[in-house]
Short mmCIF file of C-alpha atoms in Angstrom, two decimals:
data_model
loop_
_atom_site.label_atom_id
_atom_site.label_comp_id
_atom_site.label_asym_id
_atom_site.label_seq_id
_atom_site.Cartn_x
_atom_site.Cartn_y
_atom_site.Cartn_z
CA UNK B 1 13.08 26.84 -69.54
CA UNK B 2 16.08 26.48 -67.26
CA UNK B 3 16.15 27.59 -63.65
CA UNK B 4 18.85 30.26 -62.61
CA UNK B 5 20.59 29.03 -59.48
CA UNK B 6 21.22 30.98 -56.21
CA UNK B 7 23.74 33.69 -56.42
CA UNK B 8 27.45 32.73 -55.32
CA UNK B 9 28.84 33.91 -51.81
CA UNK B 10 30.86 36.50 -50.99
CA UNK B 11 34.86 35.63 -50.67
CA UNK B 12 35.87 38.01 -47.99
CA UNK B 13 36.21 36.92 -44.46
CA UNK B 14 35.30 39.85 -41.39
CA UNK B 15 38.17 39.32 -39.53
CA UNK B 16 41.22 39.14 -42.63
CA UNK B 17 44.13 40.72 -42.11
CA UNK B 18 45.12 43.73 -44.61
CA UNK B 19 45.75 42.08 -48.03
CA UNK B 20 48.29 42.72 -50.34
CA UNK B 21 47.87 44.51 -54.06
CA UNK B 22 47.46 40.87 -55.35
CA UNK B 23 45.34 39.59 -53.23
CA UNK B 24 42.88 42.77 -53.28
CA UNK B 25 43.34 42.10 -57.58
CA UNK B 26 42.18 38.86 -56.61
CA UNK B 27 39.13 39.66 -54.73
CA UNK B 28 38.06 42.08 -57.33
CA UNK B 29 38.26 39.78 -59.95
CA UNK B 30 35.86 37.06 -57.90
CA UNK B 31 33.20 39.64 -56.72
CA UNK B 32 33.58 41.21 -60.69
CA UNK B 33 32.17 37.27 -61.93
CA UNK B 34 30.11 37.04 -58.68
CA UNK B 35 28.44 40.35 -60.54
CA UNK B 36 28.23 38.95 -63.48
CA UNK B 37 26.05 35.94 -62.36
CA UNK B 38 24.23 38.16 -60.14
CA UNK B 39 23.20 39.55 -62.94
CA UNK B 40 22.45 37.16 -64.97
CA UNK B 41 19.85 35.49 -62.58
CA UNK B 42 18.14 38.28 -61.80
CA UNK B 43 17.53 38.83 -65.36
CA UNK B 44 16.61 35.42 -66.10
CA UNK B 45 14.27 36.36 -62.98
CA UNK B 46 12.58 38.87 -65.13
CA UNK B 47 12.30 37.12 -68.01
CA UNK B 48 10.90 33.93 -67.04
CA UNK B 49 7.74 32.54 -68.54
CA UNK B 50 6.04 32.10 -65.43
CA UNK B 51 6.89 35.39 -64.43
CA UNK B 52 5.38 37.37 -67.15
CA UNK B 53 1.99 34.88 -66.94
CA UNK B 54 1.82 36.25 -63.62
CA UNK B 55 1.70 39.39 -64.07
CA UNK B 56 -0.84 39.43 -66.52
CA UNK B 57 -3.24 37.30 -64.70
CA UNK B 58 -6.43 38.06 -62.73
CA UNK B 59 -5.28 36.09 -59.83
CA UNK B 60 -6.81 34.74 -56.20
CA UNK B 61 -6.97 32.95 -53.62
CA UNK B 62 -3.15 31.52 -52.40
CA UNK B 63 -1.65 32.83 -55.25
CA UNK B 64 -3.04 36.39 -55.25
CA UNK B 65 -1.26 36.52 -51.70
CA UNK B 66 1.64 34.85 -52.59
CA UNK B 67 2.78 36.47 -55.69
CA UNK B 68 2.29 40.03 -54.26
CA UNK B 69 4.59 39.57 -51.93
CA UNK B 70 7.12 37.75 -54.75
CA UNK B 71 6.48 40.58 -56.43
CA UNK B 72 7.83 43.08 -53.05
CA UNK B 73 10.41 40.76 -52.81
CA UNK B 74 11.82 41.16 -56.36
CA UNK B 75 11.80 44.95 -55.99
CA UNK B 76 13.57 44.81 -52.77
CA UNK B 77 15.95 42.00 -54.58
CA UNK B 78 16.71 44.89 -57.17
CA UNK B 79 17.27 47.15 -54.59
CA UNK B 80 20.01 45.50 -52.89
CA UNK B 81 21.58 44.15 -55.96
CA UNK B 82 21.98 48.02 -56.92
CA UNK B 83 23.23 48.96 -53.25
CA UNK B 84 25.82 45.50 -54.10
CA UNK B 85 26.70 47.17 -57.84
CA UNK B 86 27.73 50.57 -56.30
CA UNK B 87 29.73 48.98 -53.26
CA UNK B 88 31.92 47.03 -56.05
CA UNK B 89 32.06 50.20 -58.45
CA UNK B 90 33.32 52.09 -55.51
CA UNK B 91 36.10 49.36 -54.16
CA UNK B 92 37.06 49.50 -58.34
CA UNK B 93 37.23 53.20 -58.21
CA UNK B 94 39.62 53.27 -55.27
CA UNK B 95 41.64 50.54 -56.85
CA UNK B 96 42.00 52.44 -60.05
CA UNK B 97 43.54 55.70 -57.94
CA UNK B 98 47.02 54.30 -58.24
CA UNK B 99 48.78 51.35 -59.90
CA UNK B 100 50.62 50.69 -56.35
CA UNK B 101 48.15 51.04 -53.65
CA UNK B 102 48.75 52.83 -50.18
CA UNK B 103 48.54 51.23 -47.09
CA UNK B 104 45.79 53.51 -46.45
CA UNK B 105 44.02 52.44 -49.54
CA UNK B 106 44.49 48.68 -48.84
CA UNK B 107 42.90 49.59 -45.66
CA UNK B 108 40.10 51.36 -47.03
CA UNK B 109 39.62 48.46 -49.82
CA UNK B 110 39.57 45.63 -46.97
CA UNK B 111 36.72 47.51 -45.39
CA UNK B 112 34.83 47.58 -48.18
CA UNK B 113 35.48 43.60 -49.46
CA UNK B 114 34.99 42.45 -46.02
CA UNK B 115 33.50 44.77 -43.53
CA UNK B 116 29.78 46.08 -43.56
CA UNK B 117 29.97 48.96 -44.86
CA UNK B 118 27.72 48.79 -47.47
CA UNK B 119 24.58 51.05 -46.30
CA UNK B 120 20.91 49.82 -47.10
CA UNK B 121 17.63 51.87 -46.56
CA UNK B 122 14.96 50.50 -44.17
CA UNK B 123 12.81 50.25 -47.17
CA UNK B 124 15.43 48.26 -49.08
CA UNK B 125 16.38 46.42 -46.82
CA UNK B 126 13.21 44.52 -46.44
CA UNK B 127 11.94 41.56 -46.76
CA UNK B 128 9.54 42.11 -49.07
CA UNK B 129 6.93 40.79 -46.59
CA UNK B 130 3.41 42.79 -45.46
CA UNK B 131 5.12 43.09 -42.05
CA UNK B 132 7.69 45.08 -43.46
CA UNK B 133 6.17 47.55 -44.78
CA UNK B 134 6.45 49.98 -41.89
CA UNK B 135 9.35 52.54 -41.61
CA UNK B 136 12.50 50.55 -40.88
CA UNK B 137 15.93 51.95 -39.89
CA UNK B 138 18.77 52.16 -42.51
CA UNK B 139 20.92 48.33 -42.40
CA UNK B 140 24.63 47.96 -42.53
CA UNK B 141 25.98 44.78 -44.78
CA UNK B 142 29.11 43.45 -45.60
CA UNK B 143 28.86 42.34 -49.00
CA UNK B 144 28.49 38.50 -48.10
CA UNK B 145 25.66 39.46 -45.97
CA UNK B 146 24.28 41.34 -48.90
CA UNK B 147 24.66 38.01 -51.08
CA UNK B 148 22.79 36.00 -48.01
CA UNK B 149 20.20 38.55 -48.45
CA UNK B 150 19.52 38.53 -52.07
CA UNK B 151 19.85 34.53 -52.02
CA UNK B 152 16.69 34.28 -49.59
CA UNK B 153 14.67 36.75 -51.95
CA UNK B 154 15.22 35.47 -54.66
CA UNK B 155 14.77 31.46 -53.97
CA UNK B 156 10.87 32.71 -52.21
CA UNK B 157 10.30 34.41 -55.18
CA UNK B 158 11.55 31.90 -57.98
CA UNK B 159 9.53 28.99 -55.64
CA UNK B 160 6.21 31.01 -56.58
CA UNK B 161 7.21 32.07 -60.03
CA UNK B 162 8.35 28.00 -61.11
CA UNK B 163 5.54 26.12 -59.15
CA UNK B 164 2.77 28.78 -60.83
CA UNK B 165 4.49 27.61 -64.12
CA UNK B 166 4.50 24.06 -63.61
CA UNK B 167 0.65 24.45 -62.97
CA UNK B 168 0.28 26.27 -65.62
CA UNK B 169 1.95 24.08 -68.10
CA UNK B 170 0.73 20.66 -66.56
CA UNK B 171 -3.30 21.11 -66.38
CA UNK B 172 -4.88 23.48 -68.29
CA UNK B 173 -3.69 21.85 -71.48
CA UNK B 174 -4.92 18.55 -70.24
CA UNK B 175 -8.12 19.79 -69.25
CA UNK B 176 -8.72 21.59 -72.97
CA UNK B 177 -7.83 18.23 -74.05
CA UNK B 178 -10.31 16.49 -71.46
CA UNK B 179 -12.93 18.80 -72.44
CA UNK B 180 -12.55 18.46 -76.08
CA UNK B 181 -12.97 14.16 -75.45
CA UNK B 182 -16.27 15.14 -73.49
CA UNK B 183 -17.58 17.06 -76.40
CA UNK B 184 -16.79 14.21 -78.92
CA UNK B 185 -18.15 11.61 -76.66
CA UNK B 186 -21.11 13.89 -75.54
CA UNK B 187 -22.25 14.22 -79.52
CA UNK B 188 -21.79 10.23 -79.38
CA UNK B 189 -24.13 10.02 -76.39
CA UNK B 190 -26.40 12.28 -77.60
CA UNK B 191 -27.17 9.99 -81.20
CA UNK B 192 -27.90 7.08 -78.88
CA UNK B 193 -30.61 8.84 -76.71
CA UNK B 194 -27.66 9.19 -73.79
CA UNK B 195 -29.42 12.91 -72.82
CA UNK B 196 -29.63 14.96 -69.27
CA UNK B 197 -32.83 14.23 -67.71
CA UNK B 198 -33.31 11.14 -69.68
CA UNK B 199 -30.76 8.59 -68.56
CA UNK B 200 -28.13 9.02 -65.60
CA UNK B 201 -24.73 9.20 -67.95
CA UNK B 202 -26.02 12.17 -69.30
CA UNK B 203 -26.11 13.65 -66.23
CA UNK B 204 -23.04 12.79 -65.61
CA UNK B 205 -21.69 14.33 -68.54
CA UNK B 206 -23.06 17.70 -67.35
CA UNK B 207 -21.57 17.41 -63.76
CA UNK B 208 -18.24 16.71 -65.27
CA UNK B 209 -18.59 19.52 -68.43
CA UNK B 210 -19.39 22.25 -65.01
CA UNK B 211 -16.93 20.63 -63.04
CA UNK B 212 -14.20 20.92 -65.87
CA UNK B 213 -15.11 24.62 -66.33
CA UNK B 214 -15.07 25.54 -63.00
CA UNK B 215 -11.59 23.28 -62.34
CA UNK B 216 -10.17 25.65 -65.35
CA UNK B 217 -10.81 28.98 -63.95
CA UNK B 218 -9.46 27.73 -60.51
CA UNK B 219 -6.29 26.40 -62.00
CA UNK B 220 -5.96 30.00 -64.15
CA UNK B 221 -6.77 32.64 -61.08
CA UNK B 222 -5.06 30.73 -58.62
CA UNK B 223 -2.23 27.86 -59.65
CA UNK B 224 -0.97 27.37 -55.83
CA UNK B 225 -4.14 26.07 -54.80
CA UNK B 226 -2.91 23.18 -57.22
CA UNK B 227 0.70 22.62 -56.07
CA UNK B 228 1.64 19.82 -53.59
CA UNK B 229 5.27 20.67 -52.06
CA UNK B 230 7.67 18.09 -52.15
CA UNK B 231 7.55 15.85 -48.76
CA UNK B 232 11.28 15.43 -48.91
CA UNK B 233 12.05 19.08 -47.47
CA UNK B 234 13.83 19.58 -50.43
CA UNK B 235 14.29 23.75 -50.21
CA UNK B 236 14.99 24.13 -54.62
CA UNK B 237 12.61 26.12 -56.12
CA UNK B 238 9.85 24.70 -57.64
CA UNK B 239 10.22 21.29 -54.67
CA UNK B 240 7.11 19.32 -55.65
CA UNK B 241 3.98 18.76 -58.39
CA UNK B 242 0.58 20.07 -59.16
CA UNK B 243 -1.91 18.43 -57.82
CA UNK B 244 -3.95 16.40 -60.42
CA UNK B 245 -6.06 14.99 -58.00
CA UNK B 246 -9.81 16.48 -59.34
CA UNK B 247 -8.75 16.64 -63.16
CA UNK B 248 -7.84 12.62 -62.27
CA UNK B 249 -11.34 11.90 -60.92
CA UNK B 250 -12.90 13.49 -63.84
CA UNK B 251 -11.25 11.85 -66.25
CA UNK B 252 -11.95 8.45 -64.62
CA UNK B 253 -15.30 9.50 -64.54
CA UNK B 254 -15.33 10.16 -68.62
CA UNK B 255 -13.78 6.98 -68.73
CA UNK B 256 -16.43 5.30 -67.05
CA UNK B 257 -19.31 6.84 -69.41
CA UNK B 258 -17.63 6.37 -72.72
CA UNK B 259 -17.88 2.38 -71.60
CA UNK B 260 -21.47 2.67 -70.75
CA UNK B 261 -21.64 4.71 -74.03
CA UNK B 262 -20.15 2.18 -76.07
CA UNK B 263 -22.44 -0.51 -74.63
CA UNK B 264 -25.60 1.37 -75.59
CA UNK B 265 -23.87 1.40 -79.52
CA UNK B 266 -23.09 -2.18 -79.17
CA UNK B 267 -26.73 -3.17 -78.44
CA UNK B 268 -27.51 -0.41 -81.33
CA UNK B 269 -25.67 -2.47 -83.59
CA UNK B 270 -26.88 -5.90 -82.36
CA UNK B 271 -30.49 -5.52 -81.44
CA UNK B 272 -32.19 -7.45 -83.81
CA UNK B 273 -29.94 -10.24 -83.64
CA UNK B 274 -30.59 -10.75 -79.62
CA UNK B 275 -34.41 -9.66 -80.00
CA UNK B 276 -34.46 -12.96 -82.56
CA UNK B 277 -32.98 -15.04 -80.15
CA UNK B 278 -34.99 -13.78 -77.09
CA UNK B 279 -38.12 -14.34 -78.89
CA UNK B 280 -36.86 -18.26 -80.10
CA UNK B 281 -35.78 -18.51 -76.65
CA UNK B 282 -39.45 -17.44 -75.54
CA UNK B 283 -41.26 -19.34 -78.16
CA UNK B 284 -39.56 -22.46 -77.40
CA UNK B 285 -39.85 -22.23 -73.70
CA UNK B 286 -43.97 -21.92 -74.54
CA UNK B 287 -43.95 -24.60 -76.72
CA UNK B 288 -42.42 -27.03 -74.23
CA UNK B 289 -44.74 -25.32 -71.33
CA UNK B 290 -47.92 -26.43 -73.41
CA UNK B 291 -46.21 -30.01 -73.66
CA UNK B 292 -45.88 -30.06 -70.21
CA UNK B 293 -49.36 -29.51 -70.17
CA UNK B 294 -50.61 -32.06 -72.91
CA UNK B 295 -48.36 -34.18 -70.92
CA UNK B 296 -49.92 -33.82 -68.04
CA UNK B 297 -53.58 -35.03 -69.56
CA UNK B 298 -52.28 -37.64 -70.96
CA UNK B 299 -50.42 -38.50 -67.10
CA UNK B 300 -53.40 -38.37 -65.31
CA UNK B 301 -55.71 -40.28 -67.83
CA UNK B 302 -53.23 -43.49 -67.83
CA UNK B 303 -51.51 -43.18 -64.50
CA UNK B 304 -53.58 -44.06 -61.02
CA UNK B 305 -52.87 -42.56 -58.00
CA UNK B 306 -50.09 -40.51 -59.24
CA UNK B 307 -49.10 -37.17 -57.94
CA UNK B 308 -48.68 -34.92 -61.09
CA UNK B 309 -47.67 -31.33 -60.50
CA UNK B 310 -49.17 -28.18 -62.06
CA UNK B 311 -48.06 -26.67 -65.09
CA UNK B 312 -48.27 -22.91 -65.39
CA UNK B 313 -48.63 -20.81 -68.16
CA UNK B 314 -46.29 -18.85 -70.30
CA UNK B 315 -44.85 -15.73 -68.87
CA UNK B 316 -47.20 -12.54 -69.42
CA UNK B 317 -44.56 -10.13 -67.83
CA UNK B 318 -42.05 -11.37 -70.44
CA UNK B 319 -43.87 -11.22 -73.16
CA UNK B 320 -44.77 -7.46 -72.43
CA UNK B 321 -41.19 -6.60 -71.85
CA UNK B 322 -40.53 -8.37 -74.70
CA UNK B 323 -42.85 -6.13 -76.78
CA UNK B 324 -41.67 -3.39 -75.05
CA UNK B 325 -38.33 -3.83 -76.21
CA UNK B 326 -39.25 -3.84 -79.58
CA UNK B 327 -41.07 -0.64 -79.12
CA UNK B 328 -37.61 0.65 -78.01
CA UNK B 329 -35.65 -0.53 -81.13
CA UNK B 330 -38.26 1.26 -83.09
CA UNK B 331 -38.22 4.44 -81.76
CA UNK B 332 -34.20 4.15 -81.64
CA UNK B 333 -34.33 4.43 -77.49
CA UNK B 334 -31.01 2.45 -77.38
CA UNK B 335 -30.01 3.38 -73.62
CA UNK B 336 -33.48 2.35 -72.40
CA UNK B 337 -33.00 -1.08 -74.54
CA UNK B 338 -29.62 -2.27 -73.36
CA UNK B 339 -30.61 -2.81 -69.85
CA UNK B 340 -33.82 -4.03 -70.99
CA UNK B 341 -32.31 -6.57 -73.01
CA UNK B 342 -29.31 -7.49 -70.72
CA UNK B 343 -32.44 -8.99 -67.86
CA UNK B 344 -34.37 -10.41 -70.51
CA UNK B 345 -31.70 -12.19 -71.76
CA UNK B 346 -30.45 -14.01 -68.04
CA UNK B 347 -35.18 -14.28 -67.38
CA UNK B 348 -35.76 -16.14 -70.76
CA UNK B 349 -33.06 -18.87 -70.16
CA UNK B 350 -34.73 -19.06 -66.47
CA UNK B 351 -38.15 -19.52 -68.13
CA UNK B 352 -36.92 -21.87 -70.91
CA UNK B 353 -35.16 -23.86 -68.05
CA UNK B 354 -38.34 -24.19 -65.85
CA UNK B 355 -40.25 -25.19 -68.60
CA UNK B 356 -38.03 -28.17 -69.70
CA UNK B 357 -38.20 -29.03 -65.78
CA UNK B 358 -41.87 -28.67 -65.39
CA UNK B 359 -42.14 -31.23 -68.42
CA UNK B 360 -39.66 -33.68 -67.03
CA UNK B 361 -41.50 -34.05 -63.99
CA UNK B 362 -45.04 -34.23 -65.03
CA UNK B 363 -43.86 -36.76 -67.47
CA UNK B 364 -41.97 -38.80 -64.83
CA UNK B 365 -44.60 -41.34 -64.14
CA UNK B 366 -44.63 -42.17 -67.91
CA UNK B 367 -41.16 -43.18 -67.80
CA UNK B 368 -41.54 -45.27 -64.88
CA UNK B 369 -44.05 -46.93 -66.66
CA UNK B 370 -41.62 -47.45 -69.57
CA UNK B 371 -38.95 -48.73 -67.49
CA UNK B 372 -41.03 -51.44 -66.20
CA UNK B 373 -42.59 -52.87 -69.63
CA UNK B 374 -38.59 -52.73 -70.79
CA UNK B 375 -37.91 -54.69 -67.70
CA UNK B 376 -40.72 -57.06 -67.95
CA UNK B 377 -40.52 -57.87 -71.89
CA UNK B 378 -36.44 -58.34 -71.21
CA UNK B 379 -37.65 -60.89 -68.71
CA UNK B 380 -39.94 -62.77 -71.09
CA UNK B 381 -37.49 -62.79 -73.41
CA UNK B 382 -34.82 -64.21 -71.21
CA UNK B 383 -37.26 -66.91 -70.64
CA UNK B 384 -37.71 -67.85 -73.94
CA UNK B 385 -34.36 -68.19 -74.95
CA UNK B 386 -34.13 -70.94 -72.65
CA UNK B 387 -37.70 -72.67 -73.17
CA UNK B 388 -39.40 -71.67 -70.39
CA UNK B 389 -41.98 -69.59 -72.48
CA UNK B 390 -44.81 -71.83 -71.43
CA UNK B 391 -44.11 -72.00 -68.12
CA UNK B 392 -47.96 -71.83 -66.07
CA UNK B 393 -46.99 -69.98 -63.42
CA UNK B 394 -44.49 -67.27 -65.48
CA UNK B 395 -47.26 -66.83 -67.82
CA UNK B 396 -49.61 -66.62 -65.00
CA UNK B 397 -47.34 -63.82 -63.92
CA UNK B 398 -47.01 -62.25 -66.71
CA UNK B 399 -49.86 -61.75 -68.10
CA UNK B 400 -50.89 -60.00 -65.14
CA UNK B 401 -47.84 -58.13 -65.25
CA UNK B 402 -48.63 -56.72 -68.59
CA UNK B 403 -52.62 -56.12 -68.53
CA UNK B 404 -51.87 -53.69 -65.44
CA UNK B 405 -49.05 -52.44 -67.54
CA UNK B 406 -51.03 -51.87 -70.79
CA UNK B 407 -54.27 -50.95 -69.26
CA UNK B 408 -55.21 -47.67 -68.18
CA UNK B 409 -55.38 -46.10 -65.57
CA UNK B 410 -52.14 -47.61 -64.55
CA UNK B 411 -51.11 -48.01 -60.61
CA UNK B 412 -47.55 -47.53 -60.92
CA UNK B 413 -47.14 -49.49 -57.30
CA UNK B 414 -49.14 -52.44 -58.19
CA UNK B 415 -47.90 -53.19 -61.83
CA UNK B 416 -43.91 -52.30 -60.04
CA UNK B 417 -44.87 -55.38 -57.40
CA UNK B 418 -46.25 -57.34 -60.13
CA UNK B 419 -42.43 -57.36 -62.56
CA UNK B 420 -41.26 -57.57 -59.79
CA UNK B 421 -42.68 -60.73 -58.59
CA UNK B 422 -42.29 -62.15 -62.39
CA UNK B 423 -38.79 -61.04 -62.28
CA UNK B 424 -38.78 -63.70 -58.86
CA UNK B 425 -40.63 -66.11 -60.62
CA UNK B 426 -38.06 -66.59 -63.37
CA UNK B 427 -34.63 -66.15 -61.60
CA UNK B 428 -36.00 -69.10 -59.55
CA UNK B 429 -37.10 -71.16 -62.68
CA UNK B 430 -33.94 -70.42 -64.46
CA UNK B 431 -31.37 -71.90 -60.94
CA UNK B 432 -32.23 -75.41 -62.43
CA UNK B 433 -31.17 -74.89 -66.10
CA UNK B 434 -28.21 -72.56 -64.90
CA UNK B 435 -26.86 -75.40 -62.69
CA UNK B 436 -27.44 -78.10 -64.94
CA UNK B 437 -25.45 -76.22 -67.60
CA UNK B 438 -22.69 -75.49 -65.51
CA UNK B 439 -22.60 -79.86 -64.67
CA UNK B 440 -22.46 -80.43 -68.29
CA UNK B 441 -19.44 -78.04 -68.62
#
């Protein structure tokens, strides 16, 4: 709803000289309007929203204080605006006398426009404030001083009345509406084994439901507790904004479960699919484990004086998680098998990766091995193609070459000297033919 404004000022000036019958016309017209929207804010006053909500709350706290002494102020406020309605009815009554006033009546109606002679009780005259509740001498006001007054009243108690409202309208709504998402998602949590006691979101979903019920009563019983003024010194009513600072932190909190919530569903709906692939994942990291291993045999019968490293076995630990993890899909424990499954995943590419390494390097002699009868056969051939094949000394080489090469156990060092020295061998035999063909050219 709108906001009334301050009342207008007074016109008259203390020290103006005796006015004329058109000029006093004048000044009763402008304090009749000024009436008039006296008036009308103070009953705008009274029938304000935020009013009425606080006077039928069971307040505390800041507010409790606060809007008790609104509420002094506002009876004072009524108090002087009466004291201000039976100054102007008198000044109309003396105007009324006769159509041409006397000099003595334009006297008498300059005193009342402009000097103080409107008369307020102590009481009245307050401030509406606990100190003022004490006997207090009557107060003398001219009727801008009475305006001044009722301006001061009523802008303290409109500043209670429109930030209580503003509260009131921005968070309890929003934390029924909070409260109502925490329900829905708490159900949700609750089908996927998400429970207090049991996993740490559902916890968390209690903290928040008390802290949301305790947040609401605060915000009901005592709204001021929840109102930041504005930092611009701005002195309107209602300068500033509740303070969402503890609904915010809740709801980012809600926020962060619902994720963790929708995780747990997600591995709900895609369980078997990853427990399939964890357990090919397993099964072929086993399967190349136990190669390494036949490898290995096979390494250390044919190779001589080779270092081959150990192969270990598969991984009991994984395997039992593994299992374990199954007995979680069965029994439908989906928040205990999403982080189960999210550190099996990243452990059984680690395992399939060490077994593919474990392989490569107990099977690294046997490649040497093949490296050097590919070497030493593309030698012989070379020789061949240009007619050295009988050659004593390369097939002296050769031959010895190969038997260490195709005889077990194999010394790596000794058959890689012996291609070598065949490799020699040739590259010297074949200088001859290579020059001889380039003469010819």
């Amino acid at each position: 709803m709108g906001v009334p404004g301050p009342f207008p000022g007074s016109p008259g000036r203390p020290d103006a000289p005796v006015p004329d019958r058109e000029e006093v016309d004048r000044a009763l017209e402008r304090l009749g309007a000024e009436y008039e929207a006296i008036e009308t804010s103070l009953l705008a006053l009274q029938d304000h929203a935020g009013r009425r909500l606080l006077e039928g709350a069971e307040l505390s706290g800041t507010t409790k204080e606060r809007w008790a002494a609104a509420e002094r102020a506002i009876t004072v406020l009524w108090s002087l605006f009466d004291a201000y309605t039976a100054a102007l009815e008198s000044a109309r009554e003396l105007r009324e006398r006769r159509r041409w006033p006397s000099a003595e009546d334009l006297a008498e109606l300059t005193e009342l426009l402009h000097g103080e002679g409107v008369t307020v009780p102590g009481a009245a005259a307050a401030d509406g404030t606990p100190e003022d509740r004490p006997a207090r001498p009557d107060e003398r006001f001219s009727l801008e001083g009475l305006v001044a007054r009722m301006n001061g009243l009523y802008a303290r108690s409109l500043d209670v009345i429109v930030a209580a409202d503003a509260v009131w309208s921005a968070l309890p709504a929003r934390i029924d509406l909070l409260s109502a998402e925490l329900q829905r998602t708490r159900s949700l949590a609750h089908s996927v084994g998400v429970r207090p006691g049991e996993h740490p979101a559902g916890d968390d979903l209690e903290r928040i439901t008390e802290e949301l019920l305790r947040l609401r009563e605060r915000v009901i019983a005592d709204p001021l507790a929840f109102w930041v003024s504005s930092s611009t010194g701005s002195s309107a009513p209602g300068g500033g904004r509740p303070d969402t600072g503890r609904y915010d932190r809740a709801a980012r909190a809600l926020e962060d479960i619902r994720r963790e919530v929708a995780a747990v569903l997600d591995v709900r709906q895609d369980a078997e699919r990853r427990l399939m692939q964890l357990r090919d994942v397993l099964s072929r990291a086993d399967r190349t484990l136990t190669e390494a291993r036949q490898a290995r045999g096979e390494v250390l019968a044919k190779i001589a004086a080779s270092e081959v490293p150990a192969v270990s076995g598969p991984s009991t630990a994984l395997h039992e998680q593994l299992a374990a993890a199954a007995d979680y899909r069965r029994r439908a424990q989906w928040h205990r098998l999403s982080p189960l499954l999210d550190s099996l995943e990243e452990r059984a590419e680690d395992e399939l990766h060490r077994a593919r390494e474990s392989l490569t390097a107990v099977t690294a002699p046997l490649a040497v091995r093949a490296e050097l009868r590919g070497r030493l056969d593309a030698y012989r051939a070379k020789v061949a193609r240009h007619g050295m094949a009988d050659d004593p000394l390369l097939t002296e080489r050769y031959d010895l070459a190969r038997r260490m090469l195709w005889s077990g156990p194999c010394d790596l060092r000794a058959a890689g000297q012996a291609v070598w020295r065949y490799q020699q061998a040739a590259a010297e035999a074949l200088v001859p033919q290579q020059l001889e063909g380039r003469g010819e050219s």
